[in-house]
mmCIF file of C-alpha atoms in Angstrom:
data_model
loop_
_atom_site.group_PDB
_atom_site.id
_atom_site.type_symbol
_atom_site.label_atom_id
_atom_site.label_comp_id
_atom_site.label_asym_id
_atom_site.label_seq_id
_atom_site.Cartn_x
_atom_site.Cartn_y
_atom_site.Cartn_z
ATOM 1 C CA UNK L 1 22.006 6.625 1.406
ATOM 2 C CA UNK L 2 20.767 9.092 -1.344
ATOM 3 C CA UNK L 3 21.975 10.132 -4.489
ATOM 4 C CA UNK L 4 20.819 13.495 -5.935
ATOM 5 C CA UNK L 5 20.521 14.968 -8.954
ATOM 6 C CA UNK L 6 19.504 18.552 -10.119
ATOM 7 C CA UNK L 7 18.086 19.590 -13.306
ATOM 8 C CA UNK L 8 16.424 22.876 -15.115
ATOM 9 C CA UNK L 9 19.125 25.377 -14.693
ATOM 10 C CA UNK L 10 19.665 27.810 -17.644
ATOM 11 C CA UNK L 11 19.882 31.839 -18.699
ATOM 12 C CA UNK L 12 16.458 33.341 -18.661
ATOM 13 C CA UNK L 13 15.969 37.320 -18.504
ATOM 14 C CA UNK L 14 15.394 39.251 -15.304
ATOM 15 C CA UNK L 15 11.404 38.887 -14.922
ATOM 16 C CA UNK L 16 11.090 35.089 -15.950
ATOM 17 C CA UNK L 17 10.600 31.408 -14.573
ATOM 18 C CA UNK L 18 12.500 28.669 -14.159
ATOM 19 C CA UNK L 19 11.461 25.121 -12.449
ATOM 20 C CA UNK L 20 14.032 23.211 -10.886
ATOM 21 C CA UNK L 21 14.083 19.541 -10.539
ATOM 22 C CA UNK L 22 16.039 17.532 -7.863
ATOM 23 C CA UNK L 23 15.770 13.449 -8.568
ATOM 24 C CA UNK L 24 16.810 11.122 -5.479
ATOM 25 C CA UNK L 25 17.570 7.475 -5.799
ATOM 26 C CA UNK L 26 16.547 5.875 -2.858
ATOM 27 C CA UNK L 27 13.494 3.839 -0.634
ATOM 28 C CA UNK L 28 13.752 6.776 1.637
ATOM 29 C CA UNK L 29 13.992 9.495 0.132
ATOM 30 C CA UNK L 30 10.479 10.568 1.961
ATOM 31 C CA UNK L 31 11.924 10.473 5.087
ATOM 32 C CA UNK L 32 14.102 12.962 4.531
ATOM 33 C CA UNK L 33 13.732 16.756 4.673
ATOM 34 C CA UNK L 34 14.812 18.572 1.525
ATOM 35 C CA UNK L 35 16.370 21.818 1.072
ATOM 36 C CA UNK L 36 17.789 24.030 -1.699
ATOM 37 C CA UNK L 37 20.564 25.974 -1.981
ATOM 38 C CA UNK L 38 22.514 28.697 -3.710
ATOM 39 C CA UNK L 39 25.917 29.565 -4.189
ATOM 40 C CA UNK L 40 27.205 32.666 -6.153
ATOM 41 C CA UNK L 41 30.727 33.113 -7.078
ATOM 42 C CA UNK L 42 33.235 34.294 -4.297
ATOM 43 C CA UNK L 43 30.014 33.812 -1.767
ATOM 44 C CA UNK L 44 29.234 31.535 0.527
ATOM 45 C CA UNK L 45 26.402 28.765 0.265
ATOM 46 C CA UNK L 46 22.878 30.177 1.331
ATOM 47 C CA UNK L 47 19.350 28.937 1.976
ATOM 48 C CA UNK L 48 17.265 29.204 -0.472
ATOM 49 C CA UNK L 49 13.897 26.925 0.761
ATOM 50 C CA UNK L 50 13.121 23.975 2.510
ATOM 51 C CA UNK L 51 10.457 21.092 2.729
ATOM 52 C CA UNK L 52 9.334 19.070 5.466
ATOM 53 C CA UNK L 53 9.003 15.126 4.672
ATOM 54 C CA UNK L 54 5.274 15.090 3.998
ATOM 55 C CA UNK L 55 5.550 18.365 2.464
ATOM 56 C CA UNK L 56 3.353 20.122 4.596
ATOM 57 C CA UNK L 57 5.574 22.618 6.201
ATOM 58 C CA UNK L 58 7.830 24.975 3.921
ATOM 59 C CA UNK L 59 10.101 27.890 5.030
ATOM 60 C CA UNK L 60 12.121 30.877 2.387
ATOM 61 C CA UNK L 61 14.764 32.895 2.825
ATOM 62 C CA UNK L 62 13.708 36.335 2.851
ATOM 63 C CA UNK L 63 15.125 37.492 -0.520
ATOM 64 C CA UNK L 64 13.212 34.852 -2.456
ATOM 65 C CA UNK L 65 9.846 34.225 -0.376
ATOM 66 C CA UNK L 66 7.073 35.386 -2.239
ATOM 67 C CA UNK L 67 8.620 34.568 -5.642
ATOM 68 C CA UNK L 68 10.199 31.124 -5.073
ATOM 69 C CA UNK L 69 7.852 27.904 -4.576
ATOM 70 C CA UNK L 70 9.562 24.609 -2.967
ATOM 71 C CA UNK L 71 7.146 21.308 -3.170
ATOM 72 C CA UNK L 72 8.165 17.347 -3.327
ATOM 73 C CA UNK L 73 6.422 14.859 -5.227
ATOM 74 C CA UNK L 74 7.351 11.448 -2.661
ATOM 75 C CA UNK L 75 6.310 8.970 -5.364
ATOM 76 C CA UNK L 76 8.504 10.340 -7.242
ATOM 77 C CA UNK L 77 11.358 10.821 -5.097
ATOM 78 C CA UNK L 78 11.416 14.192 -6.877
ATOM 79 C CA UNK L 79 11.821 17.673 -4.695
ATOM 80 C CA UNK L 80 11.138 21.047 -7.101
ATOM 81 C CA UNK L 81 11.656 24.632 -6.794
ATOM 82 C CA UNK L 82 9.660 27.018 -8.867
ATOM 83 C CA UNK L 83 11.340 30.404 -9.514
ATOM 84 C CA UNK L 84 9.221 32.987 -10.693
ATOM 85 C CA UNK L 85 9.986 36.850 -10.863
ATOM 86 C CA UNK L 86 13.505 36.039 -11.046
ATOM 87 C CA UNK L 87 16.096 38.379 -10.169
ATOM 88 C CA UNK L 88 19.824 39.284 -11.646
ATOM 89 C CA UNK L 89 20.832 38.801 -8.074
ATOM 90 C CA UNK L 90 19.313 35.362 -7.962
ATOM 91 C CA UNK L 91 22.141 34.039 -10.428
ATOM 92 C CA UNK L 92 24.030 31.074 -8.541
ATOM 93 C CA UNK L 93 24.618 27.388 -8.744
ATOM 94 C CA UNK L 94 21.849 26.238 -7.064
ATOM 95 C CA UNK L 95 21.755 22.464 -4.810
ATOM 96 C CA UNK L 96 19.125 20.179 -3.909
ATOM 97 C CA UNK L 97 20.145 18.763 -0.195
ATOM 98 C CA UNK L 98 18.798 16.529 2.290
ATOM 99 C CA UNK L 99 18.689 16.254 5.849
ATOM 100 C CA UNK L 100 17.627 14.226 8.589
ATOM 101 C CA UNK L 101 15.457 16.759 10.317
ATOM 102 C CA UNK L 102 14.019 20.100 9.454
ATOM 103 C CA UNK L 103 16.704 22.158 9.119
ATOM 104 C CA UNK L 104 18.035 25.908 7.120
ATOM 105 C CA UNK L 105 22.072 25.589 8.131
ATOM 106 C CA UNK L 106 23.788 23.935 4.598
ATOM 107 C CA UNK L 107 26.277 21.961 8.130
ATOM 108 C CA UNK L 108 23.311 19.723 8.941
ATOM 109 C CA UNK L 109 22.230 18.450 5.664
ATOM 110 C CA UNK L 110 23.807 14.933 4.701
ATOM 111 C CA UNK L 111 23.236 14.383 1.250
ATOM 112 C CA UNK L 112 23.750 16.548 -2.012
ATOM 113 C CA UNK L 113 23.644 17.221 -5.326
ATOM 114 C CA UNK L 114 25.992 18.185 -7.924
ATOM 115 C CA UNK L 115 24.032 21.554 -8.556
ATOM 116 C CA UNK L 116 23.010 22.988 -11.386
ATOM 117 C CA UNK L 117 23.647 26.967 -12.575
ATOM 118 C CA UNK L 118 21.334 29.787 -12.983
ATOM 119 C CA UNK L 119 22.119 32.783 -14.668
ATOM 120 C CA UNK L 120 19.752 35.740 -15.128
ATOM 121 C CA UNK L 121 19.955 38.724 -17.119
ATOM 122 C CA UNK L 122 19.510 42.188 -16.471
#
């Protein structure tokens, strides 16, 4: 079992920075992969990134790669997505998730948070 819960959301201008923090309770929590997600109003949830247990393997969606940075800290149990460059079109409630194997479909993830809104203005 693991509970998760996002942090770092807020209104910055189009152009800045924000780091997100996802905090899991839980012995196994590096086990797990980790993956974020967004969800804009009247949309459906998307990929955002994702993080392979040790942390060694990452994957984007296209719209943010280059710009967004997804990295775990294990002794920590902490999973963190740096969002630089950000766009208007990046505004969503964004969720920490995790999953039993590497995986980009928001179906096959098990466990997530309550999410935590981003808002960026043009």
């Amino acid at each position: 079992q693991v509970q998760l819960v996002e942090s770092g959301g807020g209104l910055v201008q189009a152009g800045g920075s924000l780091r997100l923090s996802c905090a899991a309770t839980g012995r196994t929590f590096s086990y797990y992969t980790m993956g974020w997600f967004r969800q804009a109003p009247g949309k459906e949830r998307e990929f955002v990134a994702v993080i392979s247990p040790s942390g060694g393997v990452t994957s984007y969606a296209d719209s943010v790669k280059g710009r967004f940075t997804i990295s775990r800290d294990n002794a920590k149990n902490t999973v963190y997505l740096q969002m630089n460059s950000l766009k208007p079109e990046d505004t969503a409630v964004y969720y920490c998730a995790a999953a039993a194997s590497y995986r980009t479909t928001p179906s096959e993830y098990n466990y997530w948070g309550q999410g935590t809104q981003v808002t960026v203005s043009s």
